[in-house]
Structures are given as structure tokens and as C-alpha cells.
Coordinates of N, CA and C in Angstrom, one line a residue:
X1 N -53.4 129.2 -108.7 CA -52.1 129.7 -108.8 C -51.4 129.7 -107.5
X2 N -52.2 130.1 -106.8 CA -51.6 130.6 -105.2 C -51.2 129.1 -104.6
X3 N -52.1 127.9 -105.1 CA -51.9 126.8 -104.3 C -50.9 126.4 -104.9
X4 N -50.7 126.1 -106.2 CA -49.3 125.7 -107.4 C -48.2 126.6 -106.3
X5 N -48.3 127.6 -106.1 CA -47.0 128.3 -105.8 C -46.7 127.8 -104.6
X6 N -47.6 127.5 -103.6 CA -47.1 126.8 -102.2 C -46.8 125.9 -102.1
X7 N -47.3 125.0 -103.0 CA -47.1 123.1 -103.1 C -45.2 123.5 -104.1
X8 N -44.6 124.5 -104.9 CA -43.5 124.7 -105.3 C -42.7 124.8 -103.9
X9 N -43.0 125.8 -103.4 CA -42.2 126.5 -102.5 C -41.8 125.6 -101.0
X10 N -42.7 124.4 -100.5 CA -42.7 123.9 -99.8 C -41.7 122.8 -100.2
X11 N -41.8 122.1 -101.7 CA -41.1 121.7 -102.1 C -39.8 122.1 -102.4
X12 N -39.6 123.3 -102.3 CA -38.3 123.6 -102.1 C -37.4 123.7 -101.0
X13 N -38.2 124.3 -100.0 CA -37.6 123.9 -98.8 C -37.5 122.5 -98.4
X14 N -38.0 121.9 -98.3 CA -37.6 120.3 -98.6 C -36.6 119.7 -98.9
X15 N -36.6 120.2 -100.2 CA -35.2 119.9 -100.9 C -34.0 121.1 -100.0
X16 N -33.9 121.7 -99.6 CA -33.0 122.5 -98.7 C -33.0 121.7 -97.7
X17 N -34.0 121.4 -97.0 CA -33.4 120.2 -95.8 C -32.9 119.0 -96.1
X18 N -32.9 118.6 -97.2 CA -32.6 117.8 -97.4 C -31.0 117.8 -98.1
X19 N -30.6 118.5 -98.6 CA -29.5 118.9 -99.1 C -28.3 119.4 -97.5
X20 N -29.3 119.8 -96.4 CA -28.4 120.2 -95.7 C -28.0 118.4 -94.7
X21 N -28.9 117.9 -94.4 CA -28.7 116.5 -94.1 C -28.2 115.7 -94.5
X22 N -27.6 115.9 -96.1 CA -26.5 114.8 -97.1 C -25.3 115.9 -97.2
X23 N -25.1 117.1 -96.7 CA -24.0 117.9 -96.8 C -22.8 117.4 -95.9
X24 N -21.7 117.1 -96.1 CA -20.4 116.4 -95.4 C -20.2 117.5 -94.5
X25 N -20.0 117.0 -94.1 CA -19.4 118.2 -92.5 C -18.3 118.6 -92.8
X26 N -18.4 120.2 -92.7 CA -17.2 121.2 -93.2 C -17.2 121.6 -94.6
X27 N -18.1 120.9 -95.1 CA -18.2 121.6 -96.7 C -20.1 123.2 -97.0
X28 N -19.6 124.3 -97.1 CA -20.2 125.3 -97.1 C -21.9 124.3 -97.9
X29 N -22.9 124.8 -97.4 CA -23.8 124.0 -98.0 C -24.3 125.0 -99.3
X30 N -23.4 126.0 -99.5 CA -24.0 127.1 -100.7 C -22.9 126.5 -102.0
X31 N -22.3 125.2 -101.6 CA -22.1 124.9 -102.2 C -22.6 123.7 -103.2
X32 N -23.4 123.4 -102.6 CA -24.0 122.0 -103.1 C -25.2 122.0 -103.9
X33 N -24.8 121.8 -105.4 CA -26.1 122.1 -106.1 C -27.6 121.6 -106.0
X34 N -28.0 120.4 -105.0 CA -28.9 120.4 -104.9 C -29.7 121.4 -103.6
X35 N -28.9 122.2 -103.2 CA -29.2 123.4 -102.0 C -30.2 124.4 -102.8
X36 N -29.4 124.5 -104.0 CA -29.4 125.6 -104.8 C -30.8 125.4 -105.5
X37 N -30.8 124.5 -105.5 CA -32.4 124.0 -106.6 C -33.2 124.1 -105.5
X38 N -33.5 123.7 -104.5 CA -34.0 124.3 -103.5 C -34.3 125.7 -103.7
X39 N -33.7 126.5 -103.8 CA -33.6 127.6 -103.3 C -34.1 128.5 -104.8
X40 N -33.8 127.7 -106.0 CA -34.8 127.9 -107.1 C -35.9 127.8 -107.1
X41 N -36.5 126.7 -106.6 CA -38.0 126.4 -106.8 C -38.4 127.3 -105.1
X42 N -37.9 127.5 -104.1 CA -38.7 128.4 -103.5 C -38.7 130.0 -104.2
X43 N -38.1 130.2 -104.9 CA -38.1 132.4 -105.5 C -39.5 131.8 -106.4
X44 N -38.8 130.2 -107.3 CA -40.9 130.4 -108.3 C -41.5 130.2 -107.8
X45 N -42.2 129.8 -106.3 CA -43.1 129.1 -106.0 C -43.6 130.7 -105.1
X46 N -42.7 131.5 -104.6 CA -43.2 132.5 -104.2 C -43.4 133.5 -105.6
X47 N -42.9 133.8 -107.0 CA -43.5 134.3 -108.2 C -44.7 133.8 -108.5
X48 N -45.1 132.6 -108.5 CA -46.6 132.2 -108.2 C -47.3 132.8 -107.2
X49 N -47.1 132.8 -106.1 CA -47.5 133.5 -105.0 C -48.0 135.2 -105.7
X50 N -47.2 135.4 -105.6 CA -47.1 137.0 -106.2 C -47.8 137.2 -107.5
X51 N -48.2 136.4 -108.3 CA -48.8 136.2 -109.3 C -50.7 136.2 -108.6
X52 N -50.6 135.0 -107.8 CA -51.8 134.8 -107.5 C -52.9 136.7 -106.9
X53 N -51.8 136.9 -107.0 CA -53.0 138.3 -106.0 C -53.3 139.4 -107.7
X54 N -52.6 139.1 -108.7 CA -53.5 139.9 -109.4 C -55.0 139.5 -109.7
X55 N -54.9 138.2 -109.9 CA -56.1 136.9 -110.1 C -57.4 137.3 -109.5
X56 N -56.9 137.3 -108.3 CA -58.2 137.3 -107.1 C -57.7 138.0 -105.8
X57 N -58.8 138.4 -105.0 CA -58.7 139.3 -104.2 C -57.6 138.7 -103.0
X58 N -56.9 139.1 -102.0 CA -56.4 139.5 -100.6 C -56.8 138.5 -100.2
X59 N -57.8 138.0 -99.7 CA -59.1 137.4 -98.8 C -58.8 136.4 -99.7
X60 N -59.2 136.0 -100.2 CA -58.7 134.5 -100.9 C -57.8 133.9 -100.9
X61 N -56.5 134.7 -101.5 CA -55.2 134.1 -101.8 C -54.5 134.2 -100.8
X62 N -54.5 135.2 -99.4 CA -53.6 134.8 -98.3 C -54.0 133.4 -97.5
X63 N -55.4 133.1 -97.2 CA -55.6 131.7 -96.5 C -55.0 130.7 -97.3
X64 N -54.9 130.6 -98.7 CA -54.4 129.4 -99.3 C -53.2 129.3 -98.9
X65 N -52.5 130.1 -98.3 CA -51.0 129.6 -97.7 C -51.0 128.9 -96.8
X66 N -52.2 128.4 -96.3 CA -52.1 127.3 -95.4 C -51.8 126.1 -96.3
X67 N -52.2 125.9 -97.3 CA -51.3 125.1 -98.6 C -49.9 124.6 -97.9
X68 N -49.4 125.6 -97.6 CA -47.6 125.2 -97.2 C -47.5 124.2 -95.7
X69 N -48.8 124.8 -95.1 CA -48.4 123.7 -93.9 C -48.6 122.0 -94.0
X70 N -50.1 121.8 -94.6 CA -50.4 120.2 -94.9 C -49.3 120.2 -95.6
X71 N -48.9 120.7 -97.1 CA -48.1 119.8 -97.9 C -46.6 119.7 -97.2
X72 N -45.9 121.0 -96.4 CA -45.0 120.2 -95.8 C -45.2 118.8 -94.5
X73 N -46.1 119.2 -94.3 CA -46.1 117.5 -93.4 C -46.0 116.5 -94.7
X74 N -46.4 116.5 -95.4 CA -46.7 115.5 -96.1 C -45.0 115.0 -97.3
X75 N -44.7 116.6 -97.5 CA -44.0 116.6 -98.4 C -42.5 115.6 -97.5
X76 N -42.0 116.5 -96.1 CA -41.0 116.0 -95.0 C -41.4 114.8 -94.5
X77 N -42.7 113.7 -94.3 CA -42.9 112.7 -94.4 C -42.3 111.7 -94.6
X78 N -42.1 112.2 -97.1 CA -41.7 111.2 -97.4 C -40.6 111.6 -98.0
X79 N -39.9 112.5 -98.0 CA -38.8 112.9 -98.8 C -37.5 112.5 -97.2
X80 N -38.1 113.3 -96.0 CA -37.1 113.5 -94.8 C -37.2 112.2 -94.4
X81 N -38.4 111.3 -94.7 CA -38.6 110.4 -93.7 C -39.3 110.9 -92.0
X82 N -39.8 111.7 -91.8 CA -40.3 112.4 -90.9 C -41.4 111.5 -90.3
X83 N -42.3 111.3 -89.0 CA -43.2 110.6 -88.6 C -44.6 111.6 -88.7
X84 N -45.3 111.2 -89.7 CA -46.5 111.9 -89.9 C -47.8 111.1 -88.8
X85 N -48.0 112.3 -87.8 CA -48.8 111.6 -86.5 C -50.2 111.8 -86.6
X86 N -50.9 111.1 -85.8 CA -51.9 111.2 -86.2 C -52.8 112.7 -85.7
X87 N -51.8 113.5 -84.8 CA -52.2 114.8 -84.7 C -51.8 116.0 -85.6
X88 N -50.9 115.4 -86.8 CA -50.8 116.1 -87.7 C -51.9 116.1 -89.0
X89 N -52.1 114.7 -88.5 CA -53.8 114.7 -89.9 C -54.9 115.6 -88.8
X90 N -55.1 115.4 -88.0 CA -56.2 116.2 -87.3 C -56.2 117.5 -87.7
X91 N -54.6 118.0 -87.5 CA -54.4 119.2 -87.5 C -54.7 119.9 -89.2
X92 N -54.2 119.2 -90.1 CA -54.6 119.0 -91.3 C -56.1 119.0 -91.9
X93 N -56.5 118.4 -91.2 CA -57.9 118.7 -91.4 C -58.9 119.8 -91.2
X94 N -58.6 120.6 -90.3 CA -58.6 121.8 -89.4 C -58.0 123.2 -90.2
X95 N -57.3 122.5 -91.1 CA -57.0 123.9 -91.6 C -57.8 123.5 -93.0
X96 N -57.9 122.4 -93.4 CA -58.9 122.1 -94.7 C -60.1 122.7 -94.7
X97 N -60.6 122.5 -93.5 CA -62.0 122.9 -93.7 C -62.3 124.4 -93.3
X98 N -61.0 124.8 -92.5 CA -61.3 126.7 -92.5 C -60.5 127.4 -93.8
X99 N -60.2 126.5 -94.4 CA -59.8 127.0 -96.1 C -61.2 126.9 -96.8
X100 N -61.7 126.0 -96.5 CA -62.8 125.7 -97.3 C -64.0 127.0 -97.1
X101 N -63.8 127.0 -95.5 CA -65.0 128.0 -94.9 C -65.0 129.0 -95.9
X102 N -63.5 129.5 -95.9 CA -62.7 131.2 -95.9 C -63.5 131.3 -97.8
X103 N -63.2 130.7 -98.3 CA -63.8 130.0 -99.7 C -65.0 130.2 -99.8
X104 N -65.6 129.6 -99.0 CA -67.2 129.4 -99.6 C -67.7 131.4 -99.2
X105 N -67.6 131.0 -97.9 CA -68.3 132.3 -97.4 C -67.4 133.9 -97.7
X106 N -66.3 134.1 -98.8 CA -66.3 135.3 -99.1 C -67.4 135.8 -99.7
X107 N -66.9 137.3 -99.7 CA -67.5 137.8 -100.9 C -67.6 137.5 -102.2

């Protein structure tokens, strides 16, 4: 649940940058309904969030927020067009496997 809610919420910001990058200059961006969908799917993706801690303990469900950092590289990539480097897969990886640690070795 905690990971569904970060892969939403990342996705929503996304769509927020991306809504601010196609917004006409001089027009309010709280106007533009794809802002706003944005700004939808990040309150569900943090209600998932908030969901996930009845589930399972603290210790679990806070490290899966590293969820939000790979998938926005990935997500700004290909939605922004962004340059995904090869020090961002390193970095990516690095947080995979201390997700994994944090995982194996709780309680």
C-alpha cells in the first residue's frame, strides 16, 4: 500500500510539473485542470500513505518512501523528458538494496 501510494503521489507531482511547463504565461496555474489532477492524485497517494501505517509497523512503511525518489527519476524521465544519468541508476540502486536490507532484517 505504502509503495501504490508513492508511485500515485510521485505521479502527481509530475503531472504538476508538467501542467506548470504547458501553462501560458500570465494565466494563474490554479487554473488549469490538468494542475488540479495533479494535485488529486498527490492527497490519494498520500491517503495510501496514511493507510499503509495501520498495516504494518513505522519501520517498514517509512523507508518505502524511498519509492518516491527512483520512480520520480523515472516517472520526470519520460513524462518531462528529463536526462536519466547513469548516476541516477547508481543512485537507484543504492536505495533498492537499503530498502531491501531495511526489509529483510526488521523485526
Amino acid at each position: 500500500m505504502a509503495v501504490c501510494g508513492n508511485l500515485i503521489t510521485t505521479v502527481g507531482l509530475n503531472v504538476q510539473r508538467y501542467a506548470h511547463t504547458k501553462a501560458t504565461p500570465g494565466t494563474p496555474y490554479t487554473e488549469s485542470k490538468l494542475w488540479w489532477v495533479g494535485v488529486g492524485l498527490m492527497i490519494l497517494g498520500e491517503v495510501g500513505n496514511f493507510g499503509a501505517y495501520g498495516f504494518a509497523p513505522a519501520t517498514l512503511v517509512a523507508p518505502m518512501g524511498a519509492v518516491s525518489v527512483i520512480a520520480n527519476a523515472a516517472v520526470a524521465s519520460l513524462l518531462l523528458s528529463e536526462e536519466f544519468r547513469r548516476r541516477d541508476l547508481s543512485g537507484s540502486l543504492l536505495i533498492i538494496s537499503g530498502g531491501v536490507g531495511l526489509v529483510y532484517f526488521s523485526p
